[in-house]
CSV table of C-alpha atoms and ligand atoms in Angstrom, one decimal:
chain,number,residue,atom,x,y,z
A,1,MET,CA,48.9,23.4,-3.9
A,2,ASN,CA,46.7,26.0,-5.5
A,3,ASP,CA,47.8,29.4,-6.7
A,4,SER,CA,44.3,30.7,-7.1
A,5,ASN,CA,43.6,34.4,-7.4
A,6,LYS,CA,46.5,34.5,-9.8
A,7,THR,CA,45.8,37.7,-11.7
A,8,SER,CA,47.9,37.1,-14.7
A,9,SER,CA,49.4,34.4,-16.9
A,10,ALA,CA,52.3,34.1,-19.3
A,11,TYR,CA,49.9,34.4,-22.3
A,12,PRO,CA,50.6,37.5,-24.3
A,13,LYS,CA,48.1,40.4,-24.1
A,14,ASP,CA,47.2,40.0,-27.8
A,15,PHE,CA,46.9,36.2,-27.7
A,16,VAL,CA,44.3,34.9,-30.1
A,17,TRP,CA,41.8,32.8,-28.2
A,18,GLY,CA,39.6,31.1,-30.8
A,19,ALA,CA,37.6,28.1,-31.8
A,20,ALA,CA,37.4,26.2,-35.1
A,21,ALA,CA,35.1,24.3,-37.3
A,22,ALA,CA,35.1,23.2,-41.0
A,23,SER,CA,32.6,23.6,-43.8
A,24,TYR,CA,31.6,20.0,-44.5
A,25,GLN,CA,31.4,19.3,-40.8
A,26,VAL,CA,29.0,22.0,-39.8
A,27,GLU,CA,27.3,23.8,-42.8
A,28,GLY,CA,24.9,21.2,-44.2
A,29,ALA,CA,23.0,22.7,-47.2
A,30,TRP,CA,25.0,20.2,-49.2
A,31,ASP,CA,23.2,21.1,-52.5
A,32,ALA,CA,21.6,24.5,-51.6
A,33,ASP,CA,21.9,27.6,-53.7
A,34,GLY,CA,23.9,26.1,-56.5
A,35,LYS,CA,26.6,24.3,-54.4
A,36,GLY,CA,28.3,21.5,-56.3
A,37,PRO,CA,29.0,18.1,-54.7
A,38,SER,CA,32.3,17.5,-52.9
A,39,VAL,CA,34.1,14.2,-52.6
A,40,TRP,CA,32.7,14.0,-49.1
A,41,ASP,CA,29.1,14.3,-50.4
A,42,LYS,CA,29.8,11.3,-52.7
A,43,PHE,CA,31.9,9.3,-50.1
A,44,THR,CA,29.1,9.5,-47.5
A,45,GLU,CA,26.7,8.1,-50.1
A,46,GLN,CA,28.7,4.8,-50.2
A,47,LYS,CA,27.3,2.2,-47.8
A,48,GLY,CA,29.5,1.2,-44.9
A,49,LYS,CA,32.0,4.1,-45.2
A,50,ILE,CA,30.5,6.2,-42.4
A,51,TRP,CA,29.4,5.1,-38.9
A,52,GLU,CA,25.6,4.5,-39.0
A,53,GLY,CA,25.5,5.9,-42.5
A,54,HIS,CA,25.8,9.4,-41.2
A,55,HIS,CA,26.5,12.3,-43.7
A,56,GLY,CA,26.9,16.1,-43.8
A,57,ARG,CA,23.8,16.9,-45.8
A,58,VAL,CA,22.3,18.8,-42.8
A,59,ALA,CA,25.1,18.6,-40.1
A,60,CYS,CA,24.6,21.6,-37.8
A,61,ASP,CA,22.7,23.5,-40.5
A,62,HIS,CA,25.3,26.3,-40.0
A,63,TYR,CA,24.6,27.5,-43.5
A,64,ASN,CA,21.2,28.8,-42.3
A,65,ARG,CA,22.0,29.3,-38.6
A,66,TYR,CA,25.3,31.1,-38.8
A,67,ALA,CA,24.0,34.2,-37.2
A,68,GLU,CA,22.8,32.3,-34.1
A,69,ASP,CA,26.2,30.5,-34.0
A,70,VAL,CA,28.1,33.7,-34.2
A,71,ALA,CA,26.0,35.1,-31.4
A,72,LEU,CA,27.0,32.1,-29.3
A,73,MET,CA,30.7,32.7,-30.2
A,74,GLN,CA,30.3,36.2,-29.0
A,75,GLN,CA,28.6,35.0,-25.8
A,76,ILE,CA,31.7,32.8,-25.2
A,77,GLY,CA,33.9,35.8,-25.9
A,78,LEU,CA,35.9,34.3,-28.8
A,79,LYS,CA,38.6,36.6,-30.2
A,80,ALA,CA,38.7,34.6,-33.5
A,81,TYR,CA,36.8,31.9,-35.3
A,82,ARG,CA,38.6,29.5,-37.7
A,83,LEU,CA,36.2,28.6,-40.5
A,84,SER,CA,36.8,26.8,-43.8
A,85,VAL,CA,35.4,27.7,-47.2
A,86,SER,CA,33.7,24.9,-49.2
A,87,TRP,CA,35.4,25.0,-52.6
A,88,PRO,CA,32.4,23.5,-54.5
A,89,ARG,CA,30.0,25.9,-52.8
A,90,VAL,CA,32.0,28.7,-54.3
A,91,LEU,CA,32.9,27.0,-57.6
A,92,PRO,CA,30.4,24.2,-58.1
A,93,THR,CA,32.6,22.4,-60.7
A,94,GLY,CA,35.8,23.5,-59.0
A,95,THR,CA,36.8,25.8,-61.8
A,96,GLY,CA,35.1,28.3,-64.1
A,97,LYS,CA,31.8,29.9,-63.1
A,98,VAL,CA,31.5,31.3,-59.6
A,99,ASN,CA,28.4,30.5,-57.6
A,100,VAL,CA,27.5,34.0,-56.4
A,101,LYS,CA,25.0,32.7,-53.8
A,102,GLY,CA,27.6,30.3,-52.3
A,103,LEU,CA,30.3,33.1,-52.1
A,104,ASP,CA,27.7,35.4,-50.6
A,105,PHE,CA,27.2,33.0,-47.6
A,106,TYR,CA,30.9,33.5,-46.6
A,107,ASP,CA,30.5,37.2,-47.2
A,108,ARG,CA,27.6,37.3,-44.8
A,109,LEU,CA,29.4,35.1,-42.3
A,110,VAL,CA,32.5,37.3,-42.3
A,111,ASP,CA,30.3,40.4,-41.8
A,112,GLU,CA,28.5,38.7,-38.9
A,113,LEU,CA,31.9,37.9,-37.3
A,114,MET,CA,33.2,41.4,-37.8
A,115,ALA,CA,30.1,42.9,-36.3
A,116,ALA,CA,30.6,40.6,-33.2
A,117,SER,CA,34.3,41.7,-33.0
A,118,ILE,CA,35.4,38.1,-33.8
A,119,ALA,CA,38.3,37.9,-36.2
A,120,PRO,CA,37.6,35.5,-39.1
A,121,TRP,CA,40.5,33.1,-39.8
A,122,VAL,CA,39.9,31.4,-43.1
A,123,THR,CA,41.0,27.9,-44.1
A,124,LEU,CA,40.8,27.5,-47.8
A,125,PHE,CA,40.8,23.8,-47.9
A,126,HIS,CA,39.5,21.5,-45.2
A,127,TRP,CA,38.9,18.3,-47.3
A,128,ASP,CA,35.7,19.1,-49.3
A,129,PHE,CA,37.4,18.8,-52.8
A,130,PRO,CA,35.0,19.4,-55.7
A,131,TYR,CA,33.7,16.1,-57.1
A,132,ALA,CA,33.8,17.4,-60.6
A,133,LEU,CA,37.6,17.9,-60.3
A,134,GLU,CA,37.9,14.5,-58.7
A,135,LEU,CA,36.6,13.1,-61.9
A,136,LYS,CA,39.4,14.9,-63.7
A,137,GLY,CA,42.1,13.2,-61.5
A,138,GLY,CA,41.7,15.1,-58.2
A,139,TRP,CA,45.0,15.9,-56.4
A,140,LEU,CA,46.7,13.5,-58.7
A,141,ALA,CA,46.0,15.8,-61.7
A,142,GLU,CA,48.9,17.9,-62.7
A,143,ASP,CA,46.5,20.9,-62.9
A,144,SER,CA,45.3,20.6,-59.3
A,145,PRO,CA,47.7,23.2,-57.9
A,146,LYS,CA,46.5,25.7,-60.5
A,147,TRP,CA,42.8,24.8,-59.9
A,148,PHE,CA,43.4,25.5,-56.2
A,149,ALA,CA,45.2,28.8,-56.9
A,150,ASP,CA,42.3,30.0,-59.1
A,151,TYR,CA,39.8,29.1,-56.4
A,152,THR,CA,41.9,30.9,-53.8
A,153,LYS,CA,41.8,34.1,-55.9
A,154,VAL,CA,38.0,34.0,-56.0
A,155,VAL,CA,37.8,33.8,-52.2
A,156,VAL,CA,40.6,36.4,-51.6
A,157,ASP,CA,39.0,38.9,-54.0
A,158,LYS,CA,35.7,38.6,-52.1
A,159,LEU,CA,36.9,38.4,-48.5
A,160,SER,CA,40.3,40.0,-48.1
A,161,ASP,CA,39.0,43.5,-47.5
A,162,ARG,CA,38.0,42.1,-44.0
A,163,VAL,CA,39.9,38.8,-43.7
A,164,SER,CA,43.7,39.0,-43.0
A,165,ASN,CA,44.4,35.6,-41.5
A,166,TRP,CA,44.7,32.8,-44.1
A,167,ILE,CA,45.3,29.0,-43.7
A,168,THR,CA,45.9,27.3,-47.0
A,169,LEU,CA,45.5,23.6,-46.3
A,170,ASN,CA,44.2,21.6,-43.3
A,171,GLU,CA,46.1,18.4,-42.6
A,172,PRO,CA,47.5,17.1,-45.9
A,173,GLN,CA,48.7,14.1,-43.8
A,174,ILE,CA,45.1,13.1,-43.5
A,175,PHE,CA,43.4,14.0,-46.7
A,176,ILE,CA,46.3,12.6,-48.7
A,177,GLY,CA,47.5,9.8,-46.3
A,178,VAL,CA,44.0,8.6,-45.2
A,179,GLY,CA,42.0,9.8,-48.2
A,180,HIS,CA,44.4,8.5,-50.9
A,181,GLY,CA,46.5,5.9,-49.0
A,182,ARG,CA,44.4,4.1,-46.4
A,183,GLY,CA,41.1,4.8,-48.2
A,184,ASP,CA,38.8,5.4,-45.2
A,185,HIS,CA,38.4,9.1,-45.9
A,186,ALA,CA,37.2,10.7,-49.1
A,187,PRO,CA,37.9,10.1,-52.0
A,188,GLY,CA,38.5,6.6,-50.5
A,189,MET,CA,41.5,5.6,-52.6
A,190,ASN,CA,44.0,2.9,-51.7
A,191,LEU,CA,46.9,4.0,-53.9
A,192,GLU,CA,50.5,2.8,-53.9
A,193,THR,CA,52.9,5.0,-52.0
A,194,ARG,CA,54.4,6.5,-55.2
A,195,LYS,CA,51.0,7.9,-56.2
A,196,VAL,CA,50.0,9.0,-52.7
A,197,LEU,CA,53.2,11.0,-52.5
A,198,GLN,CA,52.7,12.5,-56.0
A,199,ALA,CA,49.3,13.7,-54.9
A,200,GLY,CA,50.9,15.0,-51.7
A,201,HIS,CA,53.5,16.9,-53.8
A,202,ASN,CA,50.7,18.5,-55.8
A,203,THR,CA,49.0,19.7,-52.5
A,204,LEU,CA,52.4,21.2,-51.5
A,205,LEU,CA,52.5,23.0,-54.9
A,206,ALA,CA,48.9,24.1,-54.3
A,207,HIS,CA,49.8,25.5,-50.9
A,208,GLY,CA,52.7,27.5,-52.5
A,209,LEU,CA,50.6,28.9,-55.3
A,210,ALA,CA,47.8,29.8,-52.9
A,211,ALA,CA,50.2,31.6,-50.6
A,212,GLN,CA,51.5,33.5,-53.7
A,213,THR,CA,47.9,34.3,-54.8
A,214,ILE,CA,46.9,35.6,-51.3
A,215,ARG,CA,49.9,37.9,-51.1
A,216,ALA,CA,49.4,39.1,-54.7
A,217,ASN,CA,45.7,39.9,-54.3
A,218,ALA,CA,44.8,40.5,-50.7
A,219,VAL,CA,43.4,43.9,-49.8
A,220,LEU,CA,44.3,43.8,-46.1
A,221,GLN,CA,48.0,42.9,-45.4
A,222,PRO,CA,47.6,39.1,-45.1
A,223,LYS,CA,49.1,36.7,-42.6
A,224,VAL,CA,49.5,33.3,-44.2
A,225,GLY,CA,50.0,29.9,-42.6
A,226,TRP,CA,48.8,26.3,-42.8
A,227,ALA,CA,47.5,23.7,-40.5
A,228,PRO,CA,49.3,20.3,-40.7
A,229,VAL,CA,48.9,17.5,-38.2
A,230,GLY,CA,52.2,15.9,-37.5
A,231,ALA,CA,53.4,13.4,-34.8
A,232,SER,CA,53.5,14.9,-31.3
A,233,HIS,CA,55.2,13.2,-28.4
A,234,TYR,CA,56.6,13.8,-24.9
A,235,PRO,CA,59.5,12.3,-23.0
A,236,HIS,CA,58.8,9.5,-20.6
A,237,THR,CA,61.2,11.0,-18.1
A,238,ASP,CA,63.0,14.3,-18.0
A,239,SER,CA,66.4,12.7,-18.8
A,240,GLN,CA,68.3,14.3,-21.7
A,241,ALA,CA,68.3,10.9,-23.5
A,242,ASP,CA,64.5,10.8,-23.4
A,243,ARG,CA,64.2,14.4,-24.4
A,244,ASP,CA,66.5,13.9,-27.4
A,245,ALA,CA,64.7,10.7,-28.4
A,246,THR,CA,61.4,12.6,-28.3
A,247,MET,CA,62.7,15.2,-30.6
A,248,SER,CA,64.0,12.7,-33.1
A,249,ALA,CA,60.7,10.8,-33.0
A,250,MET,CA,59.0,14.0,-34.1
A,251,GLU,CA,61.5,14.5,-36.9
A,252,ALA,CA,61.2,10.9,-38.2
A,253,VAL,CA,59.5,9.9,-41.4
A,254,LYS,CA,58.3,6.3,-41.4
A,255,SER,CA,58.2,4.4,-44.7
A,256,TRP,CA,54.8,2.9,-43.8
A,257,ASP,CA,52.7,6.0,-43.3
A,258,TYR,CA,52.4,9.7,-44.0
A,259,TRP,CA,51.7,11.0,-40.5
A,260,ASN,CA,54.8,13.0,-39.8
A,261,ASN,CA,56.0,16.6,-39.5
A,262,ALA,CA,59.1,16.8,-41.7
A,263,TRP,CA,57.9,15.3,-45.0
A,264,TRP,CA,55.3,18.0,-45.2
A,265,GLY,CA,56.9,20.9,-43.2
A,266,ASP,CA,60.4,20.9,-44.7
A,267,PRO,CA,59.4,21.5,-48.3
A,268,VAL,CA,57.1,24.4,-47.2
A,269,VAL,CA,59.7,26.0,-45.0
A,270,PHE,CA,63.1,24.8,-46.3
A,271,GLY,CA,62.2,24.1,-49.9
A,272,GLU,CA,63.3,20.4,-49.8
A,273,TYR,CA,62.1,17.0,-48.7
A,274,PRO,CA,63.9,15.7,-45.6
A,275,GLN,CA,66.7,13.2,-46.3
A,276,THR,CA,65.1,10.9,-43.7
A,277,GLY,CA,62.0,10.9,-45.8
A,278,LEU,CA,63.8,10.3,-49.1
A,279,GLU,CA,65.5,7.4,-47.5
A,280,ALA,CA,62.3,6.0,-46.0
A,281,TYR,CA,60.2,6.3,-49.2
A,282,GLY,CA,63.0,5.5,-51.7
A,283,ASP,CA,61.8,5.0,-55.2
A,284,SER,CA,58.3,6.0,-54.2
A,285,ALA,CA,59.4,9.6,-53.6
A,286,PRO,CA,57.6,12.0,-55.9
A,287,LYS,CA,58.9,13.3,-59.2
A,288,VAL,CA,60.0,16.9,-58.5
A,289,LYS,CA,60.2,19.3,-61.5
A,290,SER,CA,62.7,22.1,-61.4
A,291,GLY,CA,61.1,25.1,-59.9
A,292,ASP,CA,58.7,23.1,-57.8
A,293,PHE,CA,60.3,23.9,-54.5
A,294,ALA,CA,60.5,27.6,-55.4
A,295,ILE,CA,56.7,27.5,-55.6
A,296,ILE,CA,56.2,25.4,-52.5
A,297,LYS,CA,58.6,27.3,-50.3
A,298,GLN,CA,56.7,30.6,-49.6
A,299,PRO,CA,57.3,32.9,-46.7
A,300,LEU,CA,54.8,32.1,-43.8
A,301,ASP,CA,53.7,34.3,-41.0
A,302,PHE,CA,52.8,31.4,-38.7
A,303,TYR,CA,53.1,27.6,-38.6
A,304,GLY,CA,49.8,26.1,-37.6
A,305,CYS,CA,49.6,22.8,-35.8
A,306,ASN,CA,46.7,20.4,-34.9
A,307,ILE,CA,47.8,18.6,-31.7
A,308,TYR,CA,45.5,16.4,-29.7
A,309,SER,CA,47.5,13.5,-28.2
A,310,GLY,CA,50.9,11.9,-28.6
A,311,PRO,CA,52.5,9.0,-26.9
A,312,ALA,CA,55.4,9.1,-24.5
A,313,ILE,CA,58.9,8.3,-25.9
A,314,GLN,CA,61.9,6.9,-24.1
A,315,ALA,CA,65.4,6.4,-25.4
A,316,ALA,CA,66.4,2.8,-26.1
A,317,PRO,CA,70.0,1.9,-24.9
A,318,ASP,CA,71.2,3.1,-28.4
A,319,GLY,CA,69.3,6.4,-27.9
A,320,LYS,CA,66.7,5.5,-30.6
A,321,PRO,CA,63.1,6.6,-29.7
A,322,VAL,CA,60.9,3.9,-28.4
A,323,ARG,CA,57.2,4.4,-27.8
A,324,VAL,CA,56.2,3.8,-24.2
A,325,PRO,CA,53.1,1.7,-23.9
A,326,THR,CA,50.0,3.5,-22.7
A,327,ALA,CA,49.7,3.1,-18.9
A,328,THR,CA,46.9,0.9,-17.7
A,329,GLY,CA,43.9,3.0,-17.0
A,330,ALA,CA,45.4,6.1,-18.6
A,331,ALA,CA,42.8,8.8,-19.3
A,332,HIS,CA,41.5,8.9,-22.8
A,333,SER,CA,38.9,10.6,-25.0
A,334,HIS,CA,35.8,9.1,-26.4
A,335,PHE,CA,38.0,8.5,-29.5
A,336,LEU,CA,40.3,6.5,-27.2
A,337,TRP,CA,43.1,9.1,-27.8
A,338,GLU,CA,45.2,9.3,-24.6
A,339,VAL,CA,45.1,12.5,-22.7
A,340,THR,CA,48.6,13.8,-23.0
A,341,PRO,CA,48.8,17.5,-22.3
A,342,GLU,CA,52.6,17.5,-22.4
A,343,ALA,CA,52.4,16.7,-26.1
A,344,LEU,CA,51.1,20.2,-26.7
A,345,TYR,CA,54.2,21.7,-25.1
A,346,TRP,CA,56.7,19.3,-26.8
A,347,GLY,CA,55.0,19.4,-30.2
A,348,SER,CA,54.9,23.2,-30.2
A,349,LYS,CA,58.5,23.3,-29.0
A,350,PHE,CA,59.7,21.0,-31.7
A,351,LEU,CA,58.0,22.9,-34.5
A,352,ALA,CA,59.1,26.3,-33.3
A,353,GLU,CA,62.7,25.1,-32.9
A,354,ARG,CA,62.7,23.4,-36.4
A,355,TYR,CA,60.9,26.0,-38.5
A,356,LYS,CA,61.7,29.2,-36.5
A,357,LEU,CA,58.2,30.6,-37.1
A,358,PRO,CA,55.5,31.8,-34.7
A,359,ILE,CA,53.2,28.9,-33.7
A,360,VAL,CA,49.4,28.9,-33.8
A,361,VAL,CA,47.6,25.9,-32.3
A,362,THR,CA,45.0,25.5,-35.1
A,363,GLU,CA,43.2,22.6,-33.4
A,364,ASN,CA,43.1,21.0,-29.9
A,365,GLY,CA,40.2,19.5,-28.1
A,366,LEU,CA,38.5,16.5,-26.6
A,367,SER,CA,35.9,14.2,-28.1
A,368,GLY,CA,33.2,13.3,-25.6
A,369,ASN,CA,29.9,11.6,-25.4
A,370,ASP,CA,28.2,14.7,-24.0
A,371,TRP,CA,24.5,15.0,-23.4
A,372,VAL,CA,22.1,17.6,-22.0
A,373,SER,CA,21.5,16.7,-18.3
A,374,LEU,CA,18.2,16.8,-16.4
A,375,ASP,CA,19.1,20.4,-15.3
A,376,GLY,CA,19.3,21.4,-18.9
A,377,ARG,CA,23.1,21.9,-18.7
A,378,VAL,CA,25.9,19.9,-20.4
A,379,HIS,CA,28.4,19.1,-17.6
A,380,ASP,CA,31.5,18.3,-19.7
A,381,SER,CA,33.9,18.4,-16.7
A,382,HIS,CA,36.3,16.1,-18.6
A,383,ARG,CA,36.7,18.7,-21.4
A,384,ILE,CA,37.3,21.5,-18.9
A,385,ASP,CA,40.0,19.5,-17.2
A,386,PHE,CA,41.5,18.4,-20.5
A,387,LEU,CA,41.6,21.9,-21.9
A,388,ASN,CA,43.0,23.3,-18.6
A,389,ARG,CA,45.9,20.8,-18.6
A,390,TYR,CA,46.7,21.4,-22.2
A,391,LEU,CA,46.6,25.2,-21.9
A,392,LEU,CA,48.8,25.0,-18.8
A,393,CYS,CA,51.3,23.1,-20.9
A,394,LEU,CA,51.0,25.6,-23.7
A,395,GLU,CA,51.6,28.4,-21.2
A,396,ARG,CA,54.8,26.6,-20.1
A,397,ALA,CA,56.0,26.9,-23.8
A,398,ILE,CA,55.2,30.6,-23.8
A,399,LYS,CA,57.0,31.1,-20.4
A,400,GLU,CA,60.1,29.5,-22.0
A,401,GLY,CA,60.0,32.0,-24.8
A,402,ILE,CA,58.3,30.0,-27.6
A,403,ASP,CA,56.3,32.4,-29.8
A,404,ILE,CA,52.8,31.0,-29.5
A,405,ARG,CA,50.3,33.4,-31.2
A,406,GLY,CA,47.0,31.7,-30.8
A,407,TYR,CA,44.9,28.7,-29.9
A,408,PHE,CA,41.8,27.4,-31.7
A,409,GLN,CA,39.8,24.9,-29.6
A,410,TRP,CA,38.3,22.1,-31.7
A,411,SER,CA,35.5,22.7,-32.0
A,412,ILE,CA,32.9,25.5,-31.5
A,413,LEU,CA,30.0,23.1,-32.3
A,414,ASP,CA,29.6,19.4,-32.0
A,415,ASN,CA,29.8,18.3,-35.7
A,416,PHE,CA,30.3,15.6,-38.3
A,417,GLU,CA,33.5,13.7,-37.4
A,418,TRP,CA,34.3,12.3,-40.9
A,419,GLY,CA,34.3,8.4,-40.8
A,420,GLU,CA,32.8,8.5,-37.3
A,421,GLY,CA,29.8,10.5,-38.2
A,422,TYR,CA,28.2,12.1,-35.2
A,423,LYS,CA,29.5,9.6,-32.7
A,424,HIS,CA,32.0,12.1,-31.2
A,425,ARG,CA,31.2,15.5,-29.7
A,426,PHE,CA,34.0,18.0,-29.7
A,427,GLY,CA,32.0,21.2,-29.3
A,428,LEU,CA,32.0,23.9,-26.7
A,429,VAL,CA,28.4,24.0,-27.8
A,430,HIS,CA,26.1,20.9,-27.8
A,431,VAL,CA,24.1,20.5,-30.9
A,432,GLY,CA,20.9,18.5,-30.9
A,433,TYR,CA,21.0,17.1,-34.5
A,434,ILE,CA,17.3,16.5,-34.7
A,435,THR,CA,16.1,19.7,-33.2
A,436,GLN,CA,19.3,21.7,-34.1
A,437,LYS,CA,19.0,23.1,-30.6
A,438,ARG,CA,22.3,24.6,-29.3
A,439,THR,CA,23.3,24.4,-25.6
A,440,LEU,CA,26.5,26.0,-24.3
A,441,LYS,CA,28.3,23.3,-22.4
A,442,ASP,CA,30.0,24.0,-19.0
A,443,SER,CA,33.3,24.2,-21.0
A,444,ALA,CA,32.0,27.2,-23.0
A,445,TYR,CA,31.4,29.2,-19.8
A,446,TRP,CA,34.8,28.0,-18.5
A,447,TYR,CA,36.5,29.0,-21.7
A,448,ARG,CA,34.9,32.5,-21.5
A,449,LYS,CA,36.6,33.0,-18.1
A,450,VAL,CA,39.9,31.8,-19.5
A,451,ILE,CA,39.6,34.3,-22.4
A,452,GLU,CA,38.4,37.1,-20.1
A,453,SER,CA,41.4,36.5,-17.7
A,454,ASN,CA,43.8,35.9,-20.6
A,455,GLY,CA,44.7,32.6,-19.1
A,456,ALA,CA,45.0,33.6,-15.5
A,457,SER,CA,42.0,31.5,-14.5
A,458,LEU,CA,43.8,28.3,-15.7
A,459,HIS,CA,45.6,28.5,-12.4
A,460,ASP,CA,42.4,28.6,-10.3
A,461,PHE,CA,42.7,24.9,-9.6
A,462,ALA,CA,45.9,23.8,-11.2
A,463,SER,CA,47.7,21.1,-9.3
A,464,ALA,CA,51.4,20.6,-8.8
A,465,HIS,CA,50.8,17.0,-9.9
A,466,ILE,CA,50.1,17.7,-13.6
A,467,HIS,CA,52.8,15.3,-14.6
A,468,ASP,CA,51.7,12.5,-12.3
A,469,TYR,CA,48.7,12.5,-14.6
A,470,SER,CA,50.5,10.7,-17.4
A,471,ALA,CA,52.9,8.7,-15.2
A,472,PRO,CA,52.6,5.1,-16.2
A,473,ALA,CA,50.8,2.9,-13.7
A,474,THR,CA,54.1,1.2,-12.8
A,475,THR,CA,55.7,4.4,-11.6
A,476,ILE,CA,53.2,6.4,-9.5
A,477,THR,CA,55.2,9.4,-8.3
A,478,SER,CA,54.2,11.7,-5.6
A,479,LYS,CA,55.7,15.2,-5.6
B,501,GCO,C1,41.2,16.6,-38.1
B,501,GCO,C2,40.4,17.6,-38.7
B,501,GCO,C3,39.1,17.9,-37.9
B,501,GCO,C4,38.7,16.8,-37.0
B,501,GCO,C5,39.3,17.0,-35.6
B,501,GCO,C6,38.9,15.8,-34.7
B,501,GCO,O1,42.2,17.0,-37.5
B,501,GCO,O2,41.0,15.5,-38.3
B,501,GCO,O3,41.1,18.8,-38.9
B,501,GCO,O4,38.3,18.1,-39.0
B,501,GCO,O5,37.3,16.9,-36.9
B,501,GCO,O6,40.6,17.1,-35.7
B,501,GCO,O7,39.4,14.7,-35.3
């Protein structure tokens, strides 16, 4: 069944169709023009930490090629570009003297985006913490929230006459949980839960102070949000029991990890840690000073979410959520993340219902092993199908009245994927890391049509069998 020639979609007329990247992953110029080292510059120097010993010293050389990259964004027809600012490029030692040349790079980048009618969405922290401050305790230091607020003011003073969309932190679940708990992200710590959660508490204070700083100093009326990555799931069947179990799985806080929604989102929106989390973490819960939650809980204009994949959930006989094993032969990315478009619908629905804020999908995309074919094109048909399915599920949320404001495809460029180095390609644009040659992938041309049609072209080849796609092998259904 096709409903091609559909001329409209449920996407709102002013929907923000964007793409994202992050400073350490694309900029390179790791020590150019006065930039100070970040914890990722240091972590990638350590043998065995990064696949094939890769690092971000050059990356996509976006620091020097930003004008060419913005021209490609314009060719794709992006309405917005989500960039992040490198804290140590702006403040080489994290506090004190501003590096004017470093700040000027972002000034030029924002001007280039404005000239291309692409709205700059600025993430203040996407993991490249100043190494000089790491030596002073990093996120464990009691002063870290203040350090972050002072850095925020430097960026807001420079860019807020043109930038009005601000994201404070990207994925505290990862830079705290994986960087300070598991240790396979920078700064590479393996701390006990109590210390990990204390560092996490400081990042929540940093978020709150940054939000206050933006609102107190921005020239243009700011819209402030953040970009966490929580657990996203979808129900194995449409039964009420499975739906309820799915929602409770997305609310849960597990004592053995930090990858959840509520531990991070509740303080920011409700001004308290969730009871489920306090029970799960017990004595390891952070010390909260009086007044902390008044700082952390700041009014937000949107709730960002990075959603890629999330397993199916079914209700056990007692109603408790049980993860459904991945079906044999299920589709997955190069990262081996299962392709689960329904998770984008259910994850957005859960967050919108819990936090009653407009939702912005701040990241979603597919890692592939793309290459330039003999015809000079990059035929990433899997990414096109992936994005089409996810965006149809996002449209379902919009149709049901969920206030979804925007979508940032991860990523505009193939880039440095943290511990995996350059193994995975997420870009709409292929980057030849030796030649730095850019090639628009087929998905870039496809995304341009989606943007031009405001989502209508998603229906050009949609199938009625979208949900068969994730049906476990044992229950092939035919509708
Ligand atoms: C993250 C980060 C991005 C990643 C992307 C793919 O979510 O881990 O925000 O920097 O590169 O999500 O993993």
